Amino acid sequence: MNNLTGMMIFAQVVQSGSFSKAADDLGMSKSSVSKKVTFLEDRLGVRLLNRTTRKLSLTEVGQVFYERCERIMSEAEEAELAITRLQDEPRGHLKISAPVSFGVKHLGRPLAAFIEKYDDLSVDVQLNDRYVDIVDEGFDLAIRIGRLPDSSLIAKKVGSSRMVVCASPDYWQKHAKPTHPRQLEDMNCLIYTLSRNSGGWSYQENGKTHLVKIEGDVKANNGDIIRDMAVNGAGVAVSPAFIVGRELANGVLETVMEEYEVEPINIYAVYPHNRHLSAKVRLFVDFLKDWFGNCPSWEDIR
């Protein structure tokens, strides 16, 4: 590194035409610049510059050495510019983990739009409802939904979805629609086992949050099968609108108790803590925030 520093200072002296001007350009003292060049000459065992009181000139060997130094400095600048471009333009490989239901229904369109916009980028999407260790398994980021456990990962909210209580019209014809959340305790609910509140449903009443326990004869670790069983009259589902939105819009599922305010479920992009965040991750997270954050209703996404 000392050799490279000496070469840089020598090249600057040549370009500036004097030690004084080079010192000003480099933010160094004139004596420091002179010592660096002298040390470089002593180490090489040659004279690089002819010094007079009026001007500096290159020796024959100094001319050859300067041309090499100039080439090295130019390549160093190009390397720095290349890194800067990589920080501004996403390229390379982006490896993403996402939950199955959300990924199948809602990630395809934004991913297609993103890679069309940045054609130097390739993506590898792996859908899995298990909790993926994104650092150990080499993911750039993961989509996670709901309350997050404490960790060293960075989490950026990219959207949210309301939670709804719903069942098929046939089911509501056979069973009286509940008018209060506590009545869910006596109904056959379809339980999503990976929810941190799989045994209950939170709701707001009189400014306070309450939790009603729910039970049923069906439990599953995937939201799509919960939705399909609800459509076919198996019971009551407590599901995010991003899973049942189309069925609500088509009328094959009907919600109840919409007057009770329920805390929405948040959707996050999670990635490892990194002081120098890559452009591909940074821009993809921003892209998802624009895509899902501006969505007025999951029922409008077909």
PDB file of C-alpha atoms in Angstrom:
ATOM      1  CA  MET A   1       0.000   0.000   0.000  1.00  0.00           C
ATOM      2  CA  ASN A   2       2.925   2.408   0.730  1.00  0.00           C
ATOM      3  CA  ASN A   3       4.252   1.705  -2.769  1.00  0.00           C
ATOM      4  CA  LEU A   4       0.881   2.517  -4.316  1.00  0.00           C
ATOM      5  CA  THR A   5       0.638   5.695  -2.256  1.00  0.00           C
ATOM      6  CA  GLY A   6       4.080   6.783  -3.432  1.00  0.00           C
ATOM      7  CA  MET A   7       3.143   6.042  -7.038  1.00  0.00           C
ATOM      8  CA  MET A   8      -0.054   8.064  -6.701  1.00  0.00           C
ATOM      9  CA  ILE A   9       1.813  11.028  -5.220  1.00  0.00           C
ATOM     10  CA  PHE A  10       4.528  10.823  -7.900  1.00  0.00           C
ATOM     11  CA  ALA A  11       1.891  10.775 -10.661  1.00  0.00           C
ATOM     12  CA  GLN A  12       0.153  13.769  -9.111  1.00  0.00           C
ATOM     13  CA  VAL A  13       3.421  15.707  -8.973  1.00  0.00           C
ATOM     14  CA  VAL A  14       3.943  15.070 -12.686  1.00  0.00           C
ATOM     15  CA  GLN A  15       0.377  16.062 -13.550  1.00  0.00           C
ATOM     16  CA  SER A  16       0.481  19.200 -11.362  1.00  0.00           C
ATOM     17  CA  GLY A  17       3.921  20.288 -12.596  1.00  0.00           C
ATOM     18  CA  SER A  18       5.262  21.148  -9.171  1.00  0.00           C
ATOM     19  CA  PHE A  19       5.540  19.836  -5.636  1.00  0.00           C
ATOM     20  CA  SER A  20       3.626  22.840  -4.258  1.00  0.00           C
ATOM     21  CA  LYS A  21       0.659  22.394  -6.593  1.00  0.00           C
ATOM     22  CA  ALA A  22       0.606  18.621  -6.022  1.00  0.00           C
ATOM     23  CA  ALA A  23       0.620  19.181  -2.252  1.00  0.00           C
ATOM     24  CA  ASP A  24      -2.388  21.512  -2.547  1.00  0.00           C
ATOM     25  CA  ASP A  25      -4.255  19.049  -4.772  1.00  0.00           C
ATOM     26  CA  LEU A  26      -3.556  16.168  -2.379  1.00  0.00           C
ATOM     27  CA  GLY A  27      -4.186  18.114   0.828  1.00  0.00           C
ATOM     28  CA  MET A  28      -0.628  17.407   2.042  1.00  0.00           C
ATOM     29  CA  SER A  29       2.351  19.505   2.993  1.00  0.00           C
ATOM     30  CA  LYS A  30       5.001  20.209   0.336  1.00  0.00           C
ATOM     31  CA  SER A  31       7.677  18.559   2.478  1.00  0.00           C
ATOM     32  CA  SER A  32       5.606  15.364   2.851  1.00  0.00           C
ATOM     33  CA  VAL A  33       5.099  15.148  -0.904  1.00  0.00           C
ATOM     34  CA  SER A  34       8.808  15.688  -1.554  1.00  0.00           C
ATOM     35  CA  LYS A  35       9.783  13.036   1.009  1.00  0.00           C
ATOM     36  CA  LYS A  36       7.392  10.476  -0.531  1.00  0.00           C
ATOM     37  CA  VAL A  37       8.851  10.979  -4.002  1.00  0.00           C
ATOM     38  CA  THR A  38      12.418  10.858  -2.683  1.00  0.00           C
ATOM     39  CA  PHE A  39      11.629   7.640  -0.787  1.00  0.00           C
ATOM     40  CA  LEU A  40      10.189   6.147  -3.978  1.00  0.00           C
ATOM     41  CA  GLU A  41      13.324   7.041  -5.942  1.00  0.00           C
ATOM     42  CA  ASP A  42      15.567   5.608  -3.217  1.00  0.00           C
ATOM     43  CA  ARG A  43      13.599   2.362  -3.115  1.00  0.00           C
ATOM     44  CA  LEU A  44      13.734   1.999  -6.921  1.00  0.00           C
ATOM     45  CA  GLY A  45      17.382   3.107  -7.074  1.00  0.00           C
ATOM     46  CA  VAL A  46      16.720   5.570  -9.923  1.00  0.00           C
ATOM     47  CA  ARG A  47      16.074   9.262 -10.406  1.00  0.00           C
ATOM     48  CA  LEU A  48      12.526   9.829 -11.648  1.00  0.00           C
ATOM     49  CA  LEU A  49      12.490  13.640 -11.765  1.00  0.00           C
ATOM     50  CA  ASN A  50      14.931  16.333 -12.752  1.00  0.00           C
ATOM     51  CA  ARG A  51      14.461  19.148 -10.246  1.00  0.00           C
ATOM     52  CA  THR A  52      15.364  22.769 -10.919  1.00  0.00           C
ATOM     53  CA  THR A  53      14.286  25.956  -9.223  1.00  0.00           C
ATOM     54  CA  ARG A  54      12.014  26.723 -12.159  1.00  0.00           C
ATOM     55  CA  LYS A  55      10.409  23.441 -13.117  1.00  0.00           C
ATOM     56  CA  LEU A  56      10.309  19.663 -12.910  1.00  0.00           C
ATOM     57  CA  SER A  57      10.940  17.291 -15.779  1.00  0.00           C
ATOM     58  CA  LEU A  58      10.838  13.537 -16.100  1.00  0.00           C
ATOM     59  CA  THR A  59      13.963  11.518 -16.624  1.00  0.00           C
ATOM     60  CA  GLU A  60      13.867   8.848 -19.308  1.00  0.00           C
ATOM     61  CA  VAL A  61      13.176   6.108 -16.766  1.00  0.00           C
ATOM     62  CA  GLY A  62      10.804   8.447 -14.982  1.00  0.00           C
ATOM     63  CA  GLN A  63       8.745   8.792 -18.179  1.00  0.00           C
ATOM     64  CA  VAL A  64       8.386   5.008 -18.455  1.00  0.00           C
ATOM     65  CA  PHE A  65       7.510   4.710 -14.766  1.00  0.00           C
ATOM     66  CA  TYR A  66       4.971   7.543 -14.964  1.00  0.00           C
ATOM     67  CA  GLU A  67       3.172   5.902 -17.872  1.00  0.00           C
ATOM     68  CA  ARG A  68       2.797   2.712 -15.796  1.00  0.00           C
ATOM     69  CA  CYS A  69       1.687   4.695 -12.736  1.00  0.00           C
ATOM     70  CA  GLU A  70      -0.882   6.558 -14.808  1.00  0.00           C
ATOM     71  CA  ARG A  71      -2.264   3.257 -16.122  1.00  0.00           C
ATOM     72  CA  ILE A  72      -2.521   1.815 -12.603  1.00  0.00           C
ATOM     73  CA  MET A  73      -4.271   4.952 -11.289  1.00  0.00           C
ATOM     74  CA  SER A  74      -6.691   4.839 -14.206  1.00  0.00           C
ATOM     75  CA  GLU A  75      -7.532   1.191 -13.511  1.00  0.00           C
ATOM     76  CA  ALA A  76      -8.035   1.989  -9.824  1.00  0.00           C
ATOM     77  CA  GLU A  77     -10.496   4.753 -10.742  1.00  0.00           C
ATOM     78  CA  GLU A  78     -12.327   2.377 -13.089  1.00  0.00           C
ATOM     79  CA  ALA A  79     -12.536  -0.232 -10.317  1.00  0.00           C
ATOM     80  CA  GLU A  80     -14.028   2.358  -7.965  1.00  0.00           C
ATOM     81  CA  LEU A  81     -16.511   3.454 -10.621  1.00  0.00           C
ATOM     82  CA  ALA A  82     -17.489  -0.177 -11.242  1.00  0.00           C
ATOM     83  CA  ILE A  83     -18.280  -0.660  -7.555  1.00  0.00           C
ATOM     84  CA  THR A  84     -20.255   2.578  -7.539  1.00  0.00           C
ATOM     85  CA  ARG A  85     -22.276   1.390 -10.523  1.00  0.00           C
ATOM     86  CA  LEU A  86     -22.954  -1.910  -8.771  1.00  0.00           C
ATOM     87  CA  GLN A  87     -24.300   0.062  -5.823  1.00  0.00           C
ATOM     88  CA  ASP A  88     -26.554   2.075  -8.141  1.00  0.00           C
ATOM     89  CA  GLU A  89     -27.661  -0.586 -10.614  1.00  0.00           C
ATOM     90  CA  PRO A  90     -28.796  -4.062  -9.517  1.00  0.00           C
ATOM     91  CA  ARG A  91     -27.035  -6.912 -11.243  1.00  0.00           C
ATOM     92  CA  GLY A  92     -25.992 -10.434 -10.472  1.00  0.00           C
ATOM     93  CA  HIS A  93     -28.121 -12.981  -8.607  1.00  0.00           C
ATOM     94  CA  LEU A  94     -30.941 -12.215  -6.135  1.00  0.00           C
ATOM     95  CA  LYS A  95     -31.998 -15.143  -3.932  1.00  0.00           C
ATOM     96  CA  ILE A  96     -35.385 -14.719  -2.232  1.00  0.00           C
ATOM     97  CA  SER A  97     -37.329 -16.773   0.324  1.00  0.00           C
ATOM     98  CA  ALA A  98     -41.092 -16.274   0.673  1.00  0.00           C
ATOM     99  CA  PRO A  99     -44.153 -17.996   2.184  1.00  0.00           C
ATOM    100  CA  VAL A 100     -45.954 -20.332  -0.194  1.00  0.00           C
ATOM    101  CA  SER A 101     -49.420 -18.724  -0.306  1.00  0.00           C
ATOM    102  CA  PHE A 102     -48.172 -15.156  -0.587  1.00  0.00           C
ATOM    103  CA  GLY A 103     -45.479 -16.068  -3.081  1.00  0.00           C
ATOM    104  CA  VAL A 104     -47.771 -18.007  -5.422  1.00  0.00           C
ATOM    105  CA  LYS A 105     -50.529 -15.393  -5.403  1.00  0.00           C
ATOM    106  CA  HIS A 106     -48.667 -12.109  -5.224  1.00  0.00           C
ATOM    107  CA  LEU A 107     -44.931 -12.249  -5.984  1.00  0.00           C
ATOM    108  CA  GLY A 108     -44.972 -13.299  -9.637  1.00  0.00           C
ATOM    109  CA  ARG A 109     -46.153  -9.998 -11.097  1.00  0.00           C
ATOM    110  CA  PRO A 110     -43.826  -7.661  -9.182  1.00  0.00           C
ATOM    111  CA  LEU A 111     -40.862  -9.975  -9.772  1.00  0.00           C
ATOM    112  CA  ALA A 112     -41.562 -10.045 -13.511  1.00  0.00           C
ATOM    113  CA  ALA A 113     -41.790  -6.253 -13.576  1.00  0.00           C
ATOM    114  CA  PHE A 114     -38.587  -5.896 -11.538  1.00  0.00           C
ATOM    115  CA  ILE A 115     -36.401  -8.129 -13.720  1.00  0.00           C
ATOM    116  CA  GLU A 116     -37.833  -6.507 -16.848  1.00  0.00           C
ATOM    117  CA  LYS A 117     -36.694  -3.151 -15.469  1.00  0.00           C
ATOM    118  CA  TYR A 118     -33.233  -4.470 -14.517  1.00  0.00           C
ATOM    119  CA  ASP A 119     -32.234  -6.973 -17.166  1.00  0.00           C
ATOM    120  CA  ASP A 120     -28.740  -7.563 -15.716  1.00  0.00           C
ATOM    121  CA  LEU A 121     -30.354  -9.287 -12.728  1.00  0.00           C
ATOM    122  CA  SER A 122     -31.429 -12.909 -12.263  1.00  0.00           C
ATOM    123  CA  VAL A 123     -33.627 -14.165  -9.411  1.00  0.00           C
ATOM    124  CA  ASP A 124     -33.991 -17.424  -7.518  1.00  0.00           C
ATOM    125  CA  VAL A 125     -37.283 -17.618  -5.576  1.00  0.00           C
ATOM    126  CA  GLN A 126     -37.791 -20.403  -3.069  1.00  0.00           C
ATOM    127  CA  LEU A 127     -41.226 -20.748  -1.461  1.00  0.00           C
ATOM    128  CA  ASN A 128     -41.392 -22.340   1.955  1.00  0.00           C
ATOM    129  CA  ASP A 129     -43.594 -21.769   4.992  1.00  0.00           C
ATOM    130  CA  ARG A 130     -40.879 -22.839   7.427  1.00  0.00           C
ATOM    131  CA  TYR A 131     -38.704 -20.264   9.167  1.00  0.00           C
ATOM    132  CA  VAL A 132     -35.666 -19.966   6.898  1.00  0.00           C
ATOM    133  CA  ASP A 133     -32.266 -18.925   8.247  1.00  0.00           C
ATOM    134  CA  ILE A 134     -31.443 -16.514   5.440  1.00  0.00           C
ATOM    135  CA  VAL A 135     -27.815 -16.048   6.494  1.00  0.00           C
ATOM    136  CA  ASP A 136     -26.907 -19.740   6.802  1.00  0.00           C
ATOM    137  CA  GLU A 137     -28.851 -20.677   3.670  1.00  0.00           C
ATOM    138  CA  GLY A 138     -27.472 -17.873   1.529  1.00  0.00           C
ATOM    139  CA  PHE A 139     -30.603 -15.818   0.861  1.00  0.00           C
ATOM    140  CA  ASP A 140     -30.341 -12.125   0.061  1.00  0.00           C
ATOM    141  CA  LEU A 141     -33.714 -11.445   1.643  1.00  0.00           C
ATOM    142  CA  ALA A 142     -36.935 -13.070   2.803  1.00  0.00           C
ATOM    143  CA  ILE A 143     -40.582 -12.027   2.760  1.00  0.00           C
ATOM    144  CA  ARG A 144     -42.094 -12.529   6.215  1.00  0.00           C
ATOM    145  CA  ILE A 145     -45.597 -11.876   7.412  1.00  0.00           C
ATOM    146  CA  GLY A 146     -46.956 -11.056  10.851  1.00  0.00           C
ATOM    147  CA  ARG A 147     -45.154 -10.280  14.081  1.00  0.00           C
ATOM    148  CA  LEU A 148     -41.430 -10.884  13.807  1.00  0.00           C
ATOM    149  CA  PRO A 149     -39.229 -12.431  16.481  1.00  0.00           C
ATOM    150  CA  ASP A 150     -36.327 -10.407  17.798  1.00  0.00           C
ATOM    151  CA  SER A 151     -33.227 -10.847  15.662  1.00  0.00           C
ATOM    152  CA  SER A 152     -30.255  -9.007  14.207  1.00  0.00           C
ATOM    153  CA  LEU A 153     -31.939  -8.877  10.798  1.00  0.00           C
ATOM    154  CA  ILE A 154     -33.212  -5.669   9.238  1.00  0.00           C
ATOM    155  CA  ALA A 155     -36.982  -5.662   8.580  1.00  0.00           C
ATOM    156  CA  LYS A 156     -38.655  -3.162   6.254  1.00  0.00           C
ATOM    157  CA  LYS A 157     -42.436  -3.044   6.029  1.00  0.00           C
ATOM    158  CA  VAL A 158     -43.550  -3.314   2.390  1.00  0.00           C
ATOM    159  CA  GLY A 159     -47.301  -3.686   2.895  1.00  0.00           C
ATOM    160  CA  SER A 160     -50.116  -4.834   5.138  1.00  0.00           C
ATOM    161  CA  SER A 161     -53.338  -6.802   4.920  1.00  0.00           C
ATOM    162  CA  ARG A 162     -56.497  -6.799   6.974  1.00  0.00           C
ATOM    163  CA  MET A 163     -57.522  -9.979   8.757  1.00  0.00           C
ATOM    164  CA  VAL A 164     -61.051 -11.229   8.152  1.00  0.00           C
ATOM    165  CA  VAL A 165     -63.421 -13.813   9.605  1.00  0.00           C
ATOM    166  CA  CYS A 166     -65.162 -15.570   6.751  1.00  0.00           C
ATOM    167  CA  ALA A 167     -66.999 -18.695   5.611  1.00  0.00           C
ATOM    168  CA  SER A 168     -68.992 -19.838   2.613  1.00  0.00           C
ATOM    169  CA  PRO A 169     -72.586 -18.621   2.072  1.00  0.00           C
ATOM    170  CA  ASP A 170     -73.762 -22.241   2.504  1.00  0.00           C
ATOM    171  CA  TYR A 171     -72.019 -22.444   5.860  1.00  0.00           C
ATOM    172  CA  TRP A 172     -73.686 -19.230   7.059  1.00  0.00           C
ATOM    173  CA  GLN A 173     -77.056 -20.592   5.975  1.00  0.00           C
ATOM    174  CA  LYS A 174     -76.539 -23.598   8.237  1.00  0.00           C
ATOM    175  CA  HIS A 175     -75.009 -21.702  11.143  1.00  0.00           C
ATOM    176  CA  ALA A 176     -76.053 -18.368  12.561  1.00  0.00           C
ATOM    177  CA  LYS A 177     -73.592 -15.615  11.741  1.00  0.00           C
ATOM    178  CA  PRO A 178     -71.736 -14.450  14.849  1.00  0.00           C
ATOM    179  CA  THR A 179     -72.389 -10.887  15.913  1.00  0.00           C
ATOM    180  CA  HIS A 180     -69.595 -10.713  18.495  1.00  0.00           C
ATOM    181  CA  PRO A 181     -66.072 -12.212  18.398  1.00  0.00           C
ATOM    182  CA  ARG A 182     -66.683 -14.219  21.586  1.00  0.00           C
ATOM    183  CA  GLN A 183     -69.205 -16.341  19.668  1.00  0.00           C
ATOM    184  CA  LEU A 184     -66.293 -17.781  17.654  1.00  0.00           C
ATOM    185  CA  GLU A 185     -65.463 -19.881  20.709  1.00  0.00           C
ATOM    186  CA  ASP A 186     -68.529 -22.025  19.920  1.00  0.00           C
ATOM    187  CA  MET A 187     -67.861 -22.361  16.182  1.00  0.00           C
ATOM    188  CA  ASN A 188     -65.766 -24.778  14.133  1.00  0.00           C
ATOM    189  CA  CYS A 189     -62.768 -22.660  13.113  1.00  0.00           C
ATOM    190  CA  LEU A 190     -60.125 -23.677  10.616  1.00  0.00           C
ATOM    191  CA  ILE A 191     -56.776 -23.208  12.360  1.00  0.00           C
ATOM    192  CA  TYR A 192     -53.619 -22.001  10.628  1.00  0.00           C
ATOM    193  CA  THR A 193     -50.928 -23.555  12.801  1.00  0.00           C
ATOM    194  CA  LEU A 194     -47.980 -21.336  11.806  1.00  0.00           C
ATOM    195  CA  SER A 195     -49.649 -18.182  13.082  1.00  0.00           C
ATOM    196  CA  ARG A 196     -48.227 -16.899  16.345  1.00  0.00           C
ATOM    197  CA  ASN A 197     -51.866 -16.522  17.426  1.00  0.00           C
ATOM    198  CA  SER A 198     -53.013 -19.851  16.001  1.00  0.00           C
ATOM    199  CA  GLY A 199     -55.250 -20.441  19.013  1.00  0.00           C
ATOM    200  CA  GLY A 200     -56.925 -17.056  19.040  1.00  0.00           C
ATOM    201  CA  TRP A 201     -58.132 -13.946  17.255  1.00  0.00           C
ATOM    202  CA  SER A 202     -57.360 -10.407  18.442  1.00  0.00           C
ATOM    203  CA  TYR A 203     -59.960  -7.683  18.094  1.00  0.00           C
ATOM    204  CA  GLN A 204     -60.590  -4.141  19.333  1.00  0.00           C
ATOM    205  CA  GLU A 205     -63.541  -3.178  21.514  1.00  0.00           C
ATOM    206  CA  ASN A 206     -63.988   0.019  23.526  1.00  0.00           C
ATOM    207  CA  GLY A 207     -60.413   1.014  22.814  1.00  0.00           C
ATOM    208  CA  LYS A 208     -58.961  -2.207  24.220  1.00  0.00           C
ATOM    209  CA  THR A 209     -57.470  -5.276  22.552  1.00  0.00           C
ATOM    210  CA  HIS A 210     -59.069  -8.616  23.379  1.00  0.00           C
ATOM    211  CA  LEU A 211     -58.167 -12.162  22.421  1.00  0.00           C
ATOM    212  CA  VAL A 212     -60.852 -14.752  21.754  1.00  0.00           C
ATOM    213  CA  LYS A 213     -59.817 -18.406  21.731  1.00  0.00           C
ATOM    214  CA  ILE A 214     -60.726 -20.380  18.632  1.00  0.00           C
ATOM    215  CA  GLU A 215     -60.826 -24.145  18.137  1.00  0.00           C
ATOM    216  CA  GLY A 216     -61.825 -26.536  15.405  1.00  0.00           C
ATOM    217  CA  ASP A 217     -61.390 -29.963  13.896  1.00  0.00           C
ATOM    218  CA  VAL A 218     -59.106 -28.785  11.066  1.00  0.00           C
ATOM    219  CA  LYS A 219     -55.534 -27.578  11.462  1.00  0.00           C
ATOM    220  CA  ALA A 220     -53.125 -26.868   8.615  1.00  0.00           C
ATOM    221  CA  ASN A 221     -49.783 -25.150   8.071  1.00  0.00           C
ATOM    222  CA  ASN A 222     -50.826 -23.577   4.767  1.00  0.00           C
ATOM    223  CA  GLY A 223     -53.299 -20.750   4.219  1.00  0.00           C
ATOM    224  CA  ASP A 224     -54.471 -21.922   0.796  1.00  0.00           C
ATOM    225  CA  ILE A 225     -55.908 -25.181   2.100  1.00  0.00           C
ATOM    226  CA  ILE A 226     -57.625 -23.262   4.916  1.00  0.00           C
ATOM    227  CA  ARG A 227     -59.206 -20.989   2.305  1.00  0.00           C
ATOM    228  CA  ASP A 228     -60.293 -23.880   0.052  1.00  0.00           C
ATOM    229  CA  MET A 229     -61.858 -25.748   2.957  1.00  0.00           C
ATOM    230  CA  ALA A 230     -63.726 -22.605   3.982  1.00  0.00           C
ATOM    231  CA  VAL A 231     -64.997 -22.197   0.396  1.00  0.00           C
ATOM    232  CA  ASN A 232     -66.291 -25.781   0.571  1.00  0.00           C
ATOM    233  CA  GLY A 233     -68.171 -25.226   3.827  1.00  0.00           C
ATOM    234  CA  ALA A 234     -65.812 -26.921   6.294  1.00  0.00           C
ATOM    235  CA  GLY A 235     -65.827 -24.102   8.818  1.00  0.00           C
ATOM    236  CA  VAL A 236     -64.864 -20.530   9.641  1.00  0.00           C
ATOM    237  CA  ALA A 237     -61.528 -19.143   8.530  1.00  0.00           C
ATOM    238  CA  VAL A 238     -59.645 -16.288  10.147  1.00  0.00           C
ATOM    239  CA  SER A 239     -57.431 -15.335   7.228  1.00  0.00           C
ATOM    240  CA  PRO A 240     -55.515 -12.392   5.759  1.00  0.00           C
ATOM    241  CA  ALA A 241     -57.242 -10.697   2.852  1.00  0.00           C
ATOM    242  CA  PHE A 242     -54.249 -11.380   0.584  1.00  0.00           C
ATOM    243  CA  ILE A 243     -55.207 -15.082   0.719  1.00  0.00           C
ATOM    244  CA  VAL A 244     -59.020 -14.818   0.516  1.00  0.00           C
ATOM    245  CA  GLY A 245     -59.388 -11.503  -1.335  1.00  0.00           C
ATOM    246  CA  ARG A 246     -60.441 -13.014  -4.664  1.00  0.00           C
ATOM    247  CA  GLU A 247     -62.978 -15.316  -2.993  1.00  0.00           C
ATOM    248  CA  LEU A 248     -64.459 -12.385  -1.082  1.00  0.00           C
ATOM    249  CA  ALA A 249     -64.734 -10.372  -4.288  1.00  0.00           C
ATOM    250  CA  ASN A 250     -66.378 -13.305  -6.099  1.00  0.00           C
ATOM    251  CA  GLY A 251     -68.829 -13.956  -3.267  1.00  0.00           C
ATOM    252  CA  VAL A 252     -67.761 -17.537  -2.554  1.00  0.00           C
ATOM    253  CA  LEU A 253     -66.692 -16.382   0.903  1.00  0.00           C
ATOM    254  CA  GLU A 254     -68.514 -13.883   3.100  1.00  0.00           C
ATOM    255  CA  THR A 255     -67.068 -11.915   5.989  1.00  0.00           C
ATOM    256  CA  VAL A 256     -68.723 -11.233   9.323  1.00  0.00           C
ATOM    257  CA  MET A 257     -68.156  -8.798  12.200  1.00  0.00           C
ATOM    258  CA  GLU A 258     -66.389  -6.219  10.055  1.00  0.00           C
ATOM    259  CA  GLU A 259     -67.312  -3.544  12.582  1.00  0.00           C
ATOM    260  CA  TYR A 260     -64.729  -4.906  14.992  1.00  0.00           C
ATOM    261  CA  GLU A 261     -61.384  -3.302  14.330  1.00  0.00           C
ATOM    262  CA  VAL A 262     -58.638  -5.845  13.880  1.00  0.00           C
ATOM    263  CA  GLU A 263     -54.928  -5.059  13.782  1.00  0.00           C
ATOM    264  CA  PRO A 264     -53.741  -5.616  10.204  1.00  0.00           C
ATOM    265  CA  ILE A 265     -51.058  -8.169   9.475  1.00  0.00           C
ATOM    266  CA  ASN A 266     -47.846  -6.603   8.208  1.00  0.00           C
ATOM    267  CA  ILE A 267     -45.685  -7.830   5.346  1.00  0.00           C
ATOM    268  CA  TYR A 268     -41.927  -7.351   5.673  1.00  0.00           C
ATOM    269  CA  ALA A 269     -38.817  -7.685   3.566  1.00  0.00           C
ATOM    270  CA  VAL A 270     -36.116  -9.019   5.891  1.00  0.00           C
ATOM    271  CA  TYR A 271     -32.407  -9.064   5.121  1.00  0.00           C
ATOM    272  CA  PRO A 272     -29.088  -9.353   6.975  1.00  0.00           C
ATOM    273  CA  HIS A 273     -27.622  -6.276   8.590  1.00  0.00           C
ATOM    274  CA  ASN A 274     -25.029  -4.880   6.230  1.00  0.00           C
ATOM    275  CA  ARG A 275     -23.357  -1.514   6.344  1.00  0.00           C
ATOM    276  CA  HIS A 276     -23.045  -1.494   2.550  1.00  0.00           C
ATOM    277  CA  LEU A 277     -26.420  -2.737   1.335  1.00  0.00           C
ATOM    278  CA  SER A 278     -26.271  -4.023  -2.236  1.00  0.00           C
ATOM    279  CA  ALA A 279     -28.241  -2.226  -4.910  1.00  0.00           C
ATOM    280  CA  LYS A 280     -30.183  -5.376  -5.831  1.00  0.00           C
ATOM    281  CA  VAL A 281     -31.594  -5.735  -2.300  1.00  0.00           C
ATOM    282  CA  ARG A 282     -32.122  -2.026  -1.684  1.00  0.00           C
ATOM    283  CA  LEU A 283     -33.937  -1.419  -4.968  1.00  0.00           C
ATOM    284  CA  PHE A 284     -36.033  -4.588  -4.699  1.00  0.00           C
ATOM    285  CA  VAL A 285     -37.236  -3.636  -1.215  1.00  0.00           C
ATOM    286  CA  ASP A 286     -38.145  -0.144  -2.469  1.00  0.00           C
ATOM    287  CA  PHE A 287     -39.856  -1.695  -5.471  1.00  0.00           C
ATOM    288  CA  LEU A 288     -41.991  -3.949  -3.231  1.00  0.00           C
ATOM    289  CA  LYS A 289     -42.911  -0.987  -0.990  1.00  0.00           C
ATOM    290  CA  ASP A 290     -44.187   0.901  -4.027  1.00  0.00           C
ATOM    291  CA  TRP A 291     -45.961  -2.159  -5.431  1.00  0.00           C
ATOM    292  CA  PHE A 292     -47.772  -3.360  -2.318  1.00  0.00           C
ATOM    293  CA  GLY A 293     -47.877  -0.124  -0.343  1.00  0.00           C
ATOM    294  CA  ASN A 294     -50.001   1.580  -2.990  1.00  0.00           C
ATOM    295  CA  CYS A 295     -52.435  -1.325  -3.280  1.00  0.00           C
ATOM    296  CA  PRO A 296     -55.873  -0.060  -2.118  1.00  0.00           C
ATOM    297  CA  SER A 297     -57.320  -3.486  -1.371  1.00  0.00           C
ATOM    298  CA  TRP A 298     -56.250  -7.101  -1.711  1.00  0.00           C
ATOM    299  CA  GLU A 299     -59.751  -7.796  -3.021  1.00  0.00           C
ATOM    300  CA  ASP A 300     -58.822  -5.702  -6.065  1.00  0.00           C
ATOM    301  CA  ILE A 301     -55.851  -7.901  -6.974  1.00  0.00           C
ATOM    302  CA  ARG A 302     -56.988 -10.605  -9.399  1.00  0.00           C
TER     303      ARG A 302
END
